[in-house]
Tab-separated table of C-alpha atoms in Angstrom:
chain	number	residue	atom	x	y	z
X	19	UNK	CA	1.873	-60.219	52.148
X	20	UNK	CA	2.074	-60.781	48.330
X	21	UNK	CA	1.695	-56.793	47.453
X	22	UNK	CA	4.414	-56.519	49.863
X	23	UNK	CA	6.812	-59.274	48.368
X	24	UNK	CA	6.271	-57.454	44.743
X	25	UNK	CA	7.038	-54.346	45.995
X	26	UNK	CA	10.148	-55.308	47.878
X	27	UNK	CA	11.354	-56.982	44.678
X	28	UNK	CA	10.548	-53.667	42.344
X	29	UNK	CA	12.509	-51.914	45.300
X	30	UNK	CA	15.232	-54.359	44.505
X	31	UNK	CA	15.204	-54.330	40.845
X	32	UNK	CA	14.382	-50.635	39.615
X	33	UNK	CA	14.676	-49.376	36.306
X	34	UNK	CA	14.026	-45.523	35.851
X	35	UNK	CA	10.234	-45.639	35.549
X	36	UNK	CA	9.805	-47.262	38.545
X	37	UNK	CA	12.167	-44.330	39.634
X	38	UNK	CA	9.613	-41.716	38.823
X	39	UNK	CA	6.749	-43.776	40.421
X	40	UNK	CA	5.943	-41.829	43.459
X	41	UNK	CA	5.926	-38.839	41.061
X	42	UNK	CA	4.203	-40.124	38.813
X	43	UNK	CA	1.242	-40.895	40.692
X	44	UNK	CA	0.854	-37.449	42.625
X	45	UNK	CA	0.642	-35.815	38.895
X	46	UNK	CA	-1.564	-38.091	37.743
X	47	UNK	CA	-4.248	-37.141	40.620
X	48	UNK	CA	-3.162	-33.096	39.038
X	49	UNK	CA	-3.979	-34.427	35.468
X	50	UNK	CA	-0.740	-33.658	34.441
X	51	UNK	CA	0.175	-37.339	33.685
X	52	UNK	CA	-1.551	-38.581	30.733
X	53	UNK	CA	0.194	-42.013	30.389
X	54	UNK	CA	0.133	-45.158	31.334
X	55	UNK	CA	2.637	-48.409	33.014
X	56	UNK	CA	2.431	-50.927	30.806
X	57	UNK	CA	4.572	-54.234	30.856
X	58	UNK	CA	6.127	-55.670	27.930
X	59	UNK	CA	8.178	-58.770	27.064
X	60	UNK	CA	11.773	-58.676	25.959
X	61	UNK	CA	14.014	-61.629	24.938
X	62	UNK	CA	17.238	-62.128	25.980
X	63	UNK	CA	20.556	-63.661	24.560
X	64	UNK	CA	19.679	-66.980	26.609
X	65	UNK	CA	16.205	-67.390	25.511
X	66	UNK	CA	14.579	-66.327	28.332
X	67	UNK	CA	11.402	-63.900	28.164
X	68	UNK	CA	11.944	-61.061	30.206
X	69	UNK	CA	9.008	-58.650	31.419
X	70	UNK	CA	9.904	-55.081	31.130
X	71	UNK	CA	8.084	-51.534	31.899
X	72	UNK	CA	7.075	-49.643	29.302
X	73	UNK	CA	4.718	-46.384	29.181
X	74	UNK	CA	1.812	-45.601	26.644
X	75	UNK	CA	-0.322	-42.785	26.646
X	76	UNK	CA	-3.822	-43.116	28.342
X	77	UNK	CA	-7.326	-41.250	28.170
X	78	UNK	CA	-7.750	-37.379	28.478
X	79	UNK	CA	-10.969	-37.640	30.419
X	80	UNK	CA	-9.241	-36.963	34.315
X	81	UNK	CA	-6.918	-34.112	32.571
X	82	UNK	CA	-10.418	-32.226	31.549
X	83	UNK	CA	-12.429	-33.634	34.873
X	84	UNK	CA	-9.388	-31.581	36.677
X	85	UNK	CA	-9.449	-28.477	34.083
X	86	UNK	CA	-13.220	-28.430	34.722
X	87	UNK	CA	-12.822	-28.368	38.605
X	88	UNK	CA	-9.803	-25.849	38.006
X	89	UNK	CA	-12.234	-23.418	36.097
X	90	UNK	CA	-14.836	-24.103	38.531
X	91	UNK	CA	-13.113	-23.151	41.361
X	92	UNK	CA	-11.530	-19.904	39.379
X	93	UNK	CA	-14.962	-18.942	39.173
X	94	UNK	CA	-15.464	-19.521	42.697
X	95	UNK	CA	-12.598	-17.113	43.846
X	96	UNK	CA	-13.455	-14.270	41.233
X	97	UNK	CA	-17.465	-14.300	42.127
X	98	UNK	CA	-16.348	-14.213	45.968
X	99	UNK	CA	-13.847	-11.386	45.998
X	100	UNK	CA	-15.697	-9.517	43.733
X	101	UNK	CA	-18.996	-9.424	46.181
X	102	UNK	CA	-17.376	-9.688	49.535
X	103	UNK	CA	-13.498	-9.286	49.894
X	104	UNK	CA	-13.057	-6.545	47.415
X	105	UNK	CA	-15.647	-4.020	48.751
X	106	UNK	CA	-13.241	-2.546	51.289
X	107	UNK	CA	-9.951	-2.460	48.620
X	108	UNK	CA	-8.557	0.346	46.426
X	109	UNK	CA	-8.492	-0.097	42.789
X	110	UNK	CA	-4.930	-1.128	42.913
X	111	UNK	CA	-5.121	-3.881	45.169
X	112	UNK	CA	-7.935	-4.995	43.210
X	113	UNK	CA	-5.829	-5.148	40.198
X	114	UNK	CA	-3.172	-6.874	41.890
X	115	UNK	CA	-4.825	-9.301	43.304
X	116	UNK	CA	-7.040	-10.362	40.332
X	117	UNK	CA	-4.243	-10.485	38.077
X	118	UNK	CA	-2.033	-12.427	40.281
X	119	UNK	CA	-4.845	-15.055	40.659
X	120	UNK	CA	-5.314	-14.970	37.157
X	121	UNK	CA	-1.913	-16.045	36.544
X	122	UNK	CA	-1.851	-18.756	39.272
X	123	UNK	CA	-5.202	-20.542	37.076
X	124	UNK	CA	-3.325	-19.624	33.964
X	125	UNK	CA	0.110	-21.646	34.681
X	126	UNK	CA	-2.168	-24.556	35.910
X	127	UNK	CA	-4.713	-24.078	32.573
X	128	UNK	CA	-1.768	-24.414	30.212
X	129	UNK	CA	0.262	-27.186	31.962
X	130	UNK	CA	-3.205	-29.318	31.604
X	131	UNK	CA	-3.416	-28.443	28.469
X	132	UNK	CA	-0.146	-28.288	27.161
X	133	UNK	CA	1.380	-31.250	29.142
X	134	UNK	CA	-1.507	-33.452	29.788
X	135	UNK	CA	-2.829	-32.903	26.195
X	136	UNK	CA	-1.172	-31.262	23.441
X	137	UNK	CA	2.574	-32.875	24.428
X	138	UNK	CA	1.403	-35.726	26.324
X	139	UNK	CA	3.309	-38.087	23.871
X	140	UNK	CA	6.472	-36.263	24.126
X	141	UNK	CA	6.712	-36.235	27.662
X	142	UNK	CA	6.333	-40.284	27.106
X	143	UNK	CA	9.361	-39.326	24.789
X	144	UNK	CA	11.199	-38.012	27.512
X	145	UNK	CA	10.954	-40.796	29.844
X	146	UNK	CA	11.988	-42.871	27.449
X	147	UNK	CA	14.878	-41.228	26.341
X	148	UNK	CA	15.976	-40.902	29.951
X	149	UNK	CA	15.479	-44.767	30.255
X	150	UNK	CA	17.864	-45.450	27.101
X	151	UNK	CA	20.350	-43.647	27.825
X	152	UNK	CA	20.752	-44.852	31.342
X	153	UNK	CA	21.660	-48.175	29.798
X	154	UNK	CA	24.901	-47.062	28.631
X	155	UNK	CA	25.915	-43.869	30.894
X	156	UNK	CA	24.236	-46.234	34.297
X	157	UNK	CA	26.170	-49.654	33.176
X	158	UNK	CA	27.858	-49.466	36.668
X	159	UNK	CA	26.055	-48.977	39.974
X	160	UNK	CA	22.623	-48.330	38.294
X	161	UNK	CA	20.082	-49.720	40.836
X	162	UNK	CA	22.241	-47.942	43.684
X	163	UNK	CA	21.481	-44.407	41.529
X	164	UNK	CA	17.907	-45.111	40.503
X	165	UNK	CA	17.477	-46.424	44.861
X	166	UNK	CA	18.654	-42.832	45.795
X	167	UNK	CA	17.127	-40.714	43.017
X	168	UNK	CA	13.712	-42.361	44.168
X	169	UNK	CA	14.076	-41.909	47.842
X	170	UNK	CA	14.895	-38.478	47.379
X	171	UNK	CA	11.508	-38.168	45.362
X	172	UNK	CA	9.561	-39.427	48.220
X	173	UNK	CA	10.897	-37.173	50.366
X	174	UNK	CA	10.904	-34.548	48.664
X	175	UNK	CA	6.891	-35.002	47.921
X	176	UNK	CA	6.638	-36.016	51.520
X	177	UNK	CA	7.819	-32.502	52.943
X	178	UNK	CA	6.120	-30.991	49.888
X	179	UNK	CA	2.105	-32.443	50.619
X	180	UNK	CA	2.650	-32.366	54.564
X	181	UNK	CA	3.684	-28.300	54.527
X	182	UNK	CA	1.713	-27.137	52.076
X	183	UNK	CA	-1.609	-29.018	53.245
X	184	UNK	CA	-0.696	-28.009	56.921
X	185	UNK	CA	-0.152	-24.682	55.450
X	186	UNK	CA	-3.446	-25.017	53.174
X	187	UNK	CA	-5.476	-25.820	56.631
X	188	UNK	CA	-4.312	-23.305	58.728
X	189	UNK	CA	-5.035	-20.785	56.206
X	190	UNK	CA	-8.776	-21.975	55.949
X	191	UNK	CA	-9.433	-22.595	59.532
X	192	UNK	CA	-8.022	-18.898	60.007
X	193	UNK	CA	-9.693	-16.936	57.283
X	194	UNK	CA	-13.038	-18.771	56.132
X	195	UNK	CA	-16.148	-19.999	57.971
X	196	UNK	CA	-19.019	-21.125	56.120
X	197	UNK	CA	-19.281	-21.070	52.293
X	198	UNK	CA	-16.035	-18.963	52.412
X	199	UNK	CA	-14.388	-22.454	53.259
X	200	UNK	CA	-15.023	-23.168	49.078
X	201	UNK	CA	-12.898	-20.379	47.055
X	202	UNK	CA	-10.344	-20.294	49.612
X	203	UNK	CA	-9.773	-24.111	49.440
X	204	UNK	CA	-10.244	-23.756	45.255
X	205	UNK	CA	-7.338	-20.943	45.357
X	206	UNK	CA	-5.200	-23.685	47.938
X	207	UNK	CA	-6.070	-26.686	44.816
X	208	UNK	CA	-4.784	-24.371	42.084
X	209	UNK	CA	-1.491	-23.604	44.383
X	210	UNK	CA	-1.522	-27.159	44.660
X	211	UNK	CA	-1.537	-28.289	41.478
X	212	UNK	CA	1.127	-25.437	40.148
X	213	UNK	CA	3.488	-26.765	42.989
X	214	UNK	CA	3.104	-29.769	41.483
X	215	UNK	CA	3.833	-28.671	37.801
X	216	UNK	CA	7.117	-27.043	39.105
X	217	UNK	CA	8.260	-30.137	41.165
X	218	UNK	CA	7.814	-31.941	37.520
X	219	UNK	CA	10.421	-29.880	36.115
X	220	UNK	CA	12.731	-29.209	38.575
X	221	UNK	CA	13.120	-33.106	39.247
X	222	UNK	CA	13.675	-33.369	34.933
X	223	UNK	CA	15.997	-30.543	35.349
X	224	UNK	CA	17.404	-32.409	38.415
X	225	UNK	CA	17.936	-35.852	36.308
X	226	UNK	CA	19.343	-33.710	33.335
X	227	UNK	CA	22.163	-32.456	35.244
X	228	UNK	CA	22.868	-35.910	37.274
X	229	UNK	CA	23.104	-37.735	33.177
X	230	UNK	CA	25.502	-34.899	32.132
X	231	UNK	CA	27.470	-35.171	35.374
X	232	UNK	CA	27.839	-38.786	34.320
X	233	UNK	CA	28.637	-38.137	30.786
X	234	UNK	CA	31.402	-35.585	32.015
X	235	UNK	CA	33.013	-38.839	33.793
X	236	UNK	CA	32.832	-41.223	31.696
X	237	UNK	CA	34.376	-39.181	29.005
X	238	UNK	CA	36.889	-38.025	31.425
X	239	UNK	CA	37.610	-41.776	32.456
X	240	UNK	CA	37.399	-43.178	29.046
X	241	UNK	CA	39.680	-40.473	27.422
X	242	UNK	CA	42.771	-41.307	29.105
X	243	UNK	CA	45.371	-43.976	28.113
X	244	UNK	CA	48.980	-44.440	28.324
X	245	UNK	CA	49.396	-44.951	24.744
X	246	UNK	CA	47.542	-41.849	22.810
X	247	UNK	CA	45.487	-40.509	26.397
X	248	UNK	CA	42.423	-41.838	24.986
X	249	UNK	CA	41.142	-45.314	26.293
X	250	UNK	CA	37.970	-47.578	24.842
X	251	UNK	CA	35.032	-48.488	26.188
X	252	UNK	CA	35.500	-50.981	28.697
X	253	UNK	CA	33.383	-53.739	27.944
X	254	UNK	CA	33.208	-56.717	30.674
X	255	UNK	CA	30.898	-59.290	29.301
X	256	UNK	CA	28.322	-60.349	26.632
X	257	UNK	CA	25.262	-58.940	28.897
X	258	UNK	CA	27.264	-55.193	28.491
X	259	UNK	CA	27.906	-55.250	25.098
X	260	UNK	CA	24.227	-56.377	24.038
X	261	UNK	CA	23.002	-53.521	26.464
X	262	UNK	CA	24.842	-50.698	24.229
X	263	UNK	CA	23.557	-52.803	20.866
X	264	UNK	CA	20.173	-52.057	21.996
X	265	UNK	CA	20.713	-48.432	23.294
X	266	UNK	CA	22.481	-47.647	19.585
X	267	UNK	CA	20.076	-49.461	17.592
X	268	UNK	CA	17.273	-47.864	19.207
X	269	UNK	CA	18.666	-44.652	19.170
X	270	UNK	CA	19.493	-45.094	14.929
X	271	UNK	CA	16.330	-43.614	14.284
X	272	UNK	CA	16.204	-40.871	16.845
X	273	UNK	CA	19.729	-39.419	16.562
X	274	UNK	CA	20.487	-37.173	13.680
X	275	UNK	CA	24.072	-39.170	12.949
X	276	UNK	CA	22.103	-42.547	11.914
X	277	UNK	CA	25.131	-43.643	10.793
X	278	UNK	CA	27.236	-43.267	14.021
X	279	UNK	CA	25.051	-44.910	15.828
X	280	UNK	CA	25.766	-48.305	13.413
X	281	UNK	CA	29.207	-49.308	15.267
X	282	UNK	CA	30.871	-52.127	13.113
X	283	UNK	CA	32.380	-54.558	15.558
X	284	UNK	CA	28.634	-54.533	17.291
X	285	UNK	CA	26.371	-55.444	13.900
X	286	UNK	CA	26.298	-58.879	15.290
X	287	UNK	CA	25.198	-59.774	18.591
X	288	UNK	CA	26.257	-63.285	18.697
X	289	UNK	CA	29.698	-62.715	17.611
X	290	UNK	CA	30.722	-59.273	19.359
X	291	UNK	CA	34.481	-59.061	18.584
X	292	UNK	CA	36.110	-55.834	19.888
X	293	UNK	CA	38.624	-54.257	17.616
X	294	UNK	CA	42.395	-54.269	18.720
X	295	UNK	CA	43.477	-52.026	21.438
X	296	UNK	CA	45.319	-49.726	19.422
X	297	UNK	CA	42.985	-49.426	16.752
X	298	UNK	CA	42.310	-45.890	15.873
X	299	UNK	CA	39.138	-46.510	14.783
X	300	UNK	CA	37.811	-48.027	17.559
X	301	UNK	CA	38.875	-44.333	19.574
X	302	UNK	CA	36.233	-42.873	16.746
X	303	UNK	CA	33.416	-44.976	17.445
X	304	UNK	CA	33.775	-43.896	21.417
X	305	UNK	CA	33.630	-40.101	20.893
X	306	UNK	CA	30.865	-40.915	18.032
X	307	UNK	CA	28.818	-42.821	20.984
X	308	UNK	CA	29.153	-39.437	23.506
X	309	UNK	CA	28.219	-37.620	20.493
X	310	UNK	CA	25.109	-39.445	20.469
X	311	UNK	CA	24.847	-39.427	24.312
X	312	UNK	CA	25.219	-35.461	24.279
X	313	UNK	CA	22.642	-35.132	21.470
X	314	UNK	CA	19.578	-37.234	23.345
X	315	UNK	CA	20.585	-35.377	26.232
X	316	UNK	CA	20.200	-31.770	24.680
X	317	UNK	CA	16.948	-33.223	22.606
X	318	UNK	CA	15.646	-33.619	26.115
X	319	UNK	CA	16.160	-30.229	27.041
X	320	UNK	CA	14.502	-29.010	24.084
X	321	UNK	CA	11.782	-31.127	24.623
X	322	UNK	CA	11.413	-29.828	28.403
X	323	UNK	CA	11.442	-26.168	27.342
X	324	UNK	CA	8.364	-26.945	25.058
X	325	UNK	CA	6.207	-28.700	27.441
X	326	UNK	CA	7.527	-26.821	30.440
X	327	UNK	CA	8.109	-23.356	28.987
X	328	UNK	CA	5.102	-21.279	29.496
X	329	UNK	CA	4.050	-22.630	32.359
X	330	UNK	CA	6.849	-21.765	34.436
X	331	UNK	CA	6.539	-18.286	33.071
X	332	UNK	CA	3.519	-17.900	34.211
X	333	UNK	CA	4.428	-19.497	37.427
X	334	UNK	CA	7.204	-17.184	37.081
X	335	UNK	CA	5.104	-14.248	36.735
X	336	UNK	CA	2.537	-15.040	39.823
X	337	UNK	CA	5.583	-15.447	42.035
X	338	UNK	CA	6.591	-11.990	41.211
X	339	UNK	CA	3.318	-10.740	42.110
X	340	UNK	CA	2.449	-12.532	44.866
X	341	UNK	CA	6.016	-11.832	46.785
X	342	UNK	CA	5.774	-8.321	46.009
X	343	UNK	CA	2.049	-7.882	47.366
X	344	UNK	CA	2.833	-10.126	50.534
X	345	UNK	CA	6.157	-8.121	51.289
X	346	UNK	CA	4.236	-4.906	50.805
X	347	UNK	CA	1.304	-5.733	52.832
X	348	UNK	CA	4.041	-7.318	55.534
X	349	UNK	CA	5.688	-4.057	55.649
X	350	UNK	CA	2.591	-1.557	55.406
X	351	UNK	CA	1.423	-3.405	59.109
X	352	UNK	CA	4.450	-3.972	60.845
X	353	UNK	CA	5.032	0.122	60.258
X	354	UNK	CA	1.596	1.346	61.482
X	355	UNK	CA	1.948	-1.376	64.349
X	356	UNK	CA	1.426	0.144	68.141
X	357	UNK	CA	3.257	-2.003	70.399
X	358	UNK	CA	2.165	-0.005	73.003
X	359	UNK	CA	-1.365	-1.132	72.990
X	360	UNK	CA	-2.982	-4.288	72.794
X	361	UNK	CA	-2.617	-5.639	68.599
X	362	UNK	CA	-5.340	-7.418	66.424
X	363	UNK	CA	-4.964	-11.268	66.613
X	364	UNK	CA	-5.847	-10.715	62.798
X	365	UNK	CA	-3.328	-8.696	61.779
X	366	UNK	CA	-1.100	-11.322	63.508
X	367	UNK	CA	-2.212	-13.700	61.829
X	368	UNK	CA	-2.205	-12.150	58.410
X	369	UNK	CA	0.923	-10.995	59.405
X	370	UNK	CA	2.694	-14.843	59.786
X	371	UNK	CA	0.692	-16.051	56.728
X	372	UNK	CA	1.882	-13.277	54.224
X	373	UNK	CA	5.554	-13.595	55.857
X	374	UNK	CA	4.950	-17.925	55.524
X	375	UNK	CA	3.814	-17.541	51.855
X	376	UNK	CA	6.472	-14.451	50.594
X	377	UNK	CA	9.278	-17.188	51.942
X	378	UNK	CA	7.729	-20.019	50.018
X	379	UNK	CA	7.286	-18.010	46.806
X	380	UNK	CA	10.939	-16.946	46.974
X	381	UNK	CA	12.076	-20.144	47.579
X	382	UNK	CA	10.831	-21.925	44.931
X	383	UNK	CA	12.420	-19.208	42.679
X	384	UNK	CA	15.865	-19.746	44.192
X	385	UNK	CA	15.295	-23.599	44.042
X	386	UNK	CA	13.933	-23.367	40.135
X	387	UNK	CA	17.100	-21.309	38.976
X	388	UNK	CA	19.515	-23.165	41.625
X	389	UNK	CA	18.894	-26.230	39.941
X	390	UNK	CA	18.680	-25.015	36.053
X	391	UNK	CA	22.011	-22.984	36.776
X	392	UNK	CA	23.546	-26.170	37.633
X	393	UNK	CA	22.337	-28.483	34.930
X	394	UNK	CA	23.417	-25.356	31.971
X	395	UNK	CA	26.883	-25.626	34.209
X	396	UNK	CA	27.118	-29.676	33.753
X	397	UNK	CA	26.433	-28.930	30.111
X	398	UNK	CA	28.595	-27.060	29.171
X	399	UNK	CA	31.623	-28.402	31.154
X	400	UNK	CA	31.116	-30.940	28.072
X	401	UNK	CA	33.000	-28.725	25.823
X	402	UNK	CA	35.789	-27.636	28.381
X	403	UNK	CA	36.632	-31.668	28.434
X	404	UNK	CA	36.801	-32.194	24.931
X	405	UNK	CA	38.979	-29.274	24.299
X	406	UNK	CA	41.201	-30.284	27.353
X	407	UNK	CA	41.314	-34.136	25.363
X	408	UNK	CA	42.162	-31.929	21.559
X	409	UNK	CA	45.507	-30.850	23.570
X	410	UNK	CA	46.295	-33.830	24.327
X	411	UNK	CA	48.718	-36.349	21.919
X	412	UNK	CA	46.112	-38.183	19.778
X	413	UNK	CA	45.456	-39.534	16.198
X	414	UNK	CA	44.776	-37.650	13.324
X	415	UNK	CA	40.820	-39.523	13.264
X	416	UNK	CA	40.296	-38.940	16.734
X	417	UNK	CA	41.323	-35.609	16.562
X	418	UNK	CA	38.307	-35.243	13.735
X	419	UNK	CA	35.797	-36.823	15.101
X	420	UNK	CA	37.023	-34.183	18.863
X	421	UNK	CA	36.458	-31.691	16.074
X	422	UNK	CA	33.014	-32.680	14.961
X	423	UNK	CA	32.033	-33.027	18.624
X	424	UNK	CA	33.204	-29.223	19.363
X	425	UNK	CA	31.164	-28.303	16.290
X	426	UNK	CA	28.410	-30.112	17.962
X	427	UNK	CA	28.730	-28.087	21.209
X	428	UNK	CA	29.048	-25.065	19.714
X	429	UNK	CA	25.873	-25.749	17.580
X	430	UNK	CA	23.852	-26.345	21.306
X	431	UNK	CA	25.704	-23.473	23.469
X	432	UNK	CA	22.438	-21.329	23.247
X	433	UNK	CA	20.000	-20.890	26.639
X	434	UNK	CA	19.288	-24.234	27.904
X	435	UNK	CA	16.381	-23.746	30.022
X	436	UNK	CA	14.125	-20.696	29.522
X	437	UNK	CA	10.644	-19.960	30.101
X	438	UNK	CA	8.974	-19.722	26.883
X	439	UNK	CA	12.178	-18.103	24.985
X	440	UNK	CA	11.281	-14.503	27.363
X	441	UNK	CA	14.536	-15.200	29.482
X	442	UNK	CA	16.941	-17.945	30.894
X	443	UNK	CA	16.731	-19.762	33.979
X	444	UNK	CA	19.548	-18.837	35.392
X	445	UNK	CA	21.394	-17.037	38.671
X	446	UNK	CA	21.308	-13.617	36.481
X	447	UNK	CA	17.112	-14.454	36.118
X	448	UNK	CA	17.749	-15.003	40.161
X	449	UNK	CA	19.215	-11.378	40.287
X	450	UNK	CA	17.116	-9.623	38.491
X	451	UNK	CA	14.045	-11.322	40.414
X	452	UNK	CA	15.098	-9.745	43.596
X	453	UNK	CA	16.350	-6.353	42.079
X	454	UNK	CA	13.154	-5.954	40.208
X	455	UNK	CA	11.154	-6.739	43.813
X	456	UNK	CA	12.859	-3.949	45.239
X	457	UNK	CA	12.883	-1.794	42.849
X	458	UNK	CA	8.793	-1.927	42.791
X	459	UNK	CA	8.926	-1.921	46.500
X	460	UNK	CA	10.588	1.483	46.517
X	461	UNK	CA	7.936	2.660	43.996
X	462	UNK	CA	5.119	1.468	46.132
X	463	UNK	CA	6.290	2.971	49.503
X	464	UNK	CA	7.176	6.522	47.713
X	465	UNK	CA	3.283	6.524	46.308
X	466	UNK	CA	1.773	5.366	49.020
C-alpha cells in the first residue's frame, strides 16, 4: 500500500527523469543505460529542504555481462548456419545472410560500447540538459507535458515487447526444435536489444522536436507587443523568477555566451526587480535567453549524433539487407507457387514471417526518418521567426541582438541528425531507401 502511495505521488509530481523511467529501465536490462537515480537535496527561497532526482553514472559490469552474452550468442548463430542451415544455400545467400547478421551484432556491439561505455557520461549530459531547460521553456503546464510524454512511453514499449516477443515465439516454435531453439532465440535477443537502441533515439529525437516546438511559441508569444511588437518575459511570482536564476546560472558554464547568461536585474535572488516595461534592454536579455535556449538545444543534437550515430547506421544498413532478402525470398515463392495443388505449410509459414518481418524493417525506417524530418523542420522554423520579428518595428539593440541570433542559426543550419556523418536522416534518406530496394530487386530478378 506504501509502494503504491509513492508511486501515485511521483505520478503526481514528475519531473523529466521520472519521465524517462519506464525507458530507462527496459535499457538498462539491454546494458545500454549505464547510470544511476540518485536523490539529492535542494534548498529553497523559504528554507525548506527539498529532495530532488538527480542521475550519476553507475558500474560497467551488466553493459559487458550483456556484450558477453551478445558475442556468445553471435557465435551461436554463425557455428549453426555454418554446419546445418547453410549446406543447402548458394554462395550468395550465404553472403547475404552472414553479412546481414553481422551487422545486426555490430549495431548492438557498438551501442554497448559506445553508449553504455565510452559516452555513458554524456548521455547523463543529455538528460540533464533536457531537465534544465524544461524549467524555463515548461514554466506553464509542465507536469500535464511530462504526464503525456510518459504515458506515451509506456505504450509505446508496451506494443513494442508484446509484438516483438509474440513475434520472437512464433518464430521459434515454428522453425527450431531442440538445440536449434538457442541461436534462433540469440538472433531474436540481438533484434531485441537493437529495437531497443532505436526506440532510445527516436524518443530523444521525439523530445528534441516537442522543446523546439515550444521554443518556436514562446518566441512567437513573447515577441509581440503593442508598443515595438516585442513583449518580455512574463514573470508571475518569486517561485518563476528563481526557476530561470537557476536554469541561467547553471547554464553560465555550459553555454558558449557566459556572459548572456548573467541577466542583471536577476544577480540577486532576494531582491528580483524587473526592469521597466519599455526598457530596451530588457527586450535584449529575452532574445539573449532563446539564444541560450537554441544553443543547449542544438548541443543536444550534437551530442545525440555522437552517441547515436553509428549505430543507427549500422541499424541502417541491416534494415537494407534484411528487407531486400525477405522481399526477394517473398517474391521468388509466391511466383513458383501452384495453387492448383496442395502447398507446403512451410513455405506458408516462411512466407507470413518474411512478409511480418520486411513490414517491420520498413517501418522502423519510415518511423526513424518521420520523426528526424520533423525535429530538423521544428529547427529550423527558428530562423523563419526571427526573420519574420527583424521586419517588424523594433529598437536599434533588439534589432542586434535578432542579428546575432540569425548569425547563430546560420552557424547550426548544417544536417541535424545523420548517421555517422554518411547521410541525413531525412524524407530524401526515406527516398532513396526505397529506390535503392528496388533498384537491387530488379538486379536480382534479371540474374536470377
Amino acid at each position: 500500500m506504501r509502494c503504491l502511495k509513492i508511486w501515485k505521488r511521483e505520478r503526481h509530481e514528475m519531473d523529466f527523469y521520472c519521465v524517462i523511467k519506464p525507458l530507462y529501465y527496459v535499457s538498462k536490462v539491454t546494458g545500454v543505460a549505464q547510470f544511476s537515480y540518485i536523490q539529492t537535496n535542494l534548498k529553497s527561497l523559504n528554507g525548506k529542504v527539498l529532495k530532488i532526482n538527480d542521475l550519476k553514472p553507475s558500474g560497467m559490469l551488466w553493459t559487458l555481462f550483456v556484450f558477453l552474452v551478445l558475442a556468445s550468442g553471435l557465435v551461436s548463430v554463425m557455428m549453426w548456419n555454418f554446419l546445418y542451415d547453410y549446406t543447402n544455400y548458394s554462395f550468395n545467400v550465404i553472403i547475404t545472410d552472414t553479412f546481414s547478421i553481422l551487422l545486426l551484432y555490430g549495431s548492438s556491439f557498438s551501442c554497448l560500447i559506445i553508449v553504455g561505455i565510452v559516452h555513458r557520461k554524456d548521455i547523463i549530459q543529455i538528460l540533464k540538459k533536457f531537465s534544465l531547460l524544461d524549467t524555463v521553456l515548461l514554466r506553464n503546464h509542465r507536469q500535464r507535458r511530462y504526464k503525456k510524454e510518459n504515458n506515451f512511453i509506456i505504450v509505446e514499449l508496451s506494443v513494442c515487447v508484446v509484438v516483438l516477443f509474440l513475434s520472437y515465439g512464433y518464430h521459434v516454435s515454428s522453425w527450431a526444435t531442440g538445440i536449434a531453439i538457442i541461436p534462433f532465440a540469440s538472433k531474436d535477443l540481438a533484434h531485441f536489444a537493437g529495437t531497443i537502441i532505436l526506440t532510445q533515439y527516436v524518443d530523444v529525437v521525439l523530445l528534441l522536436r516537442s522543446r523546439f516546438k515550444k521554443l518556436n511559441e514562446e518566441l512567437l508569444l513573447q515577441c509581440a507587443d503593442s508598443e515595438n511588437n516585442l513583449c518580455r518575459l512574463e514573470v508571475r511570482d518569486t517561485y518563476q523568477r528563481c526557476n530561470r536564476i537557476a536554469f541561467l546560472e547553471d547554464f553560465s558554464a555550459l553555454s558558449p555566451w557566459k556572459q548572456d547568461c548573467k541577466v542583471e536585474c536577476y544577480k540577486s535572488s532576494s531582491k528580483c526587480k524587473l526592469l521597466p516595461p519599455g526598457s530596451h534592454r530588457r527586450d535584449r536579455e529575452v532574445i539573449r535567453q532563446f539564444r541560450v535556449l537554441h544553443s543547449e538545444l542544438m548541443d543536444i543534437c550534437d551530442l545525440v549524433n555522437s552517441c547515436y550515430g553509428f549505430s543507427i547506421l549500422l541499424l541502417f544498413a541491416y534494415y537494407f539487407t534484411s528487407l531486400l532478402s525477405s522481399v526477394f525470398y517473398v517474391m521468388q515463392k509466391v511466383v513458383s507457387l501452384d495453387i492448383t495443388s496442395e502447398t507446403d505449410p512451410d513455405v506458408i509459414r516462411g512466407l507470413v514471417s518474411s512478409s511480418f518481418w520486411a513490414l517491420v524493417y520498413f517501418l522502423k525506417v519510415v518511423v526513424t526518418t518521420v520523426v528526424c524530418t520533423e525535429a530538423s523542420a521544428a529547427a529550423r522554423n527558428t530562423g523563419r521567426i526571427v526573420h519574420s520579428i527583424l521586419l517588424q518595428d523594433v529598437s536599434q539593440n533588439v534589432i542586434t541582438e535578432l542579428k546575432l541570433f540569425s548569425l547563430q542559426l546560420l552557424g547550426n543550419s548544417s544536417e541535424l541528425f545523420t548517421a555517422f556523418k554518411f547521410f541525413e536522416i531525412n524524407l530524401t534518406f526515406l527516398y532513396n531507401f526505397v529506390g535503392s530496394t528496388a533498384m537491387y530487386l530488379i538486379i536480382l530478378i534479371q540474374l536470377k
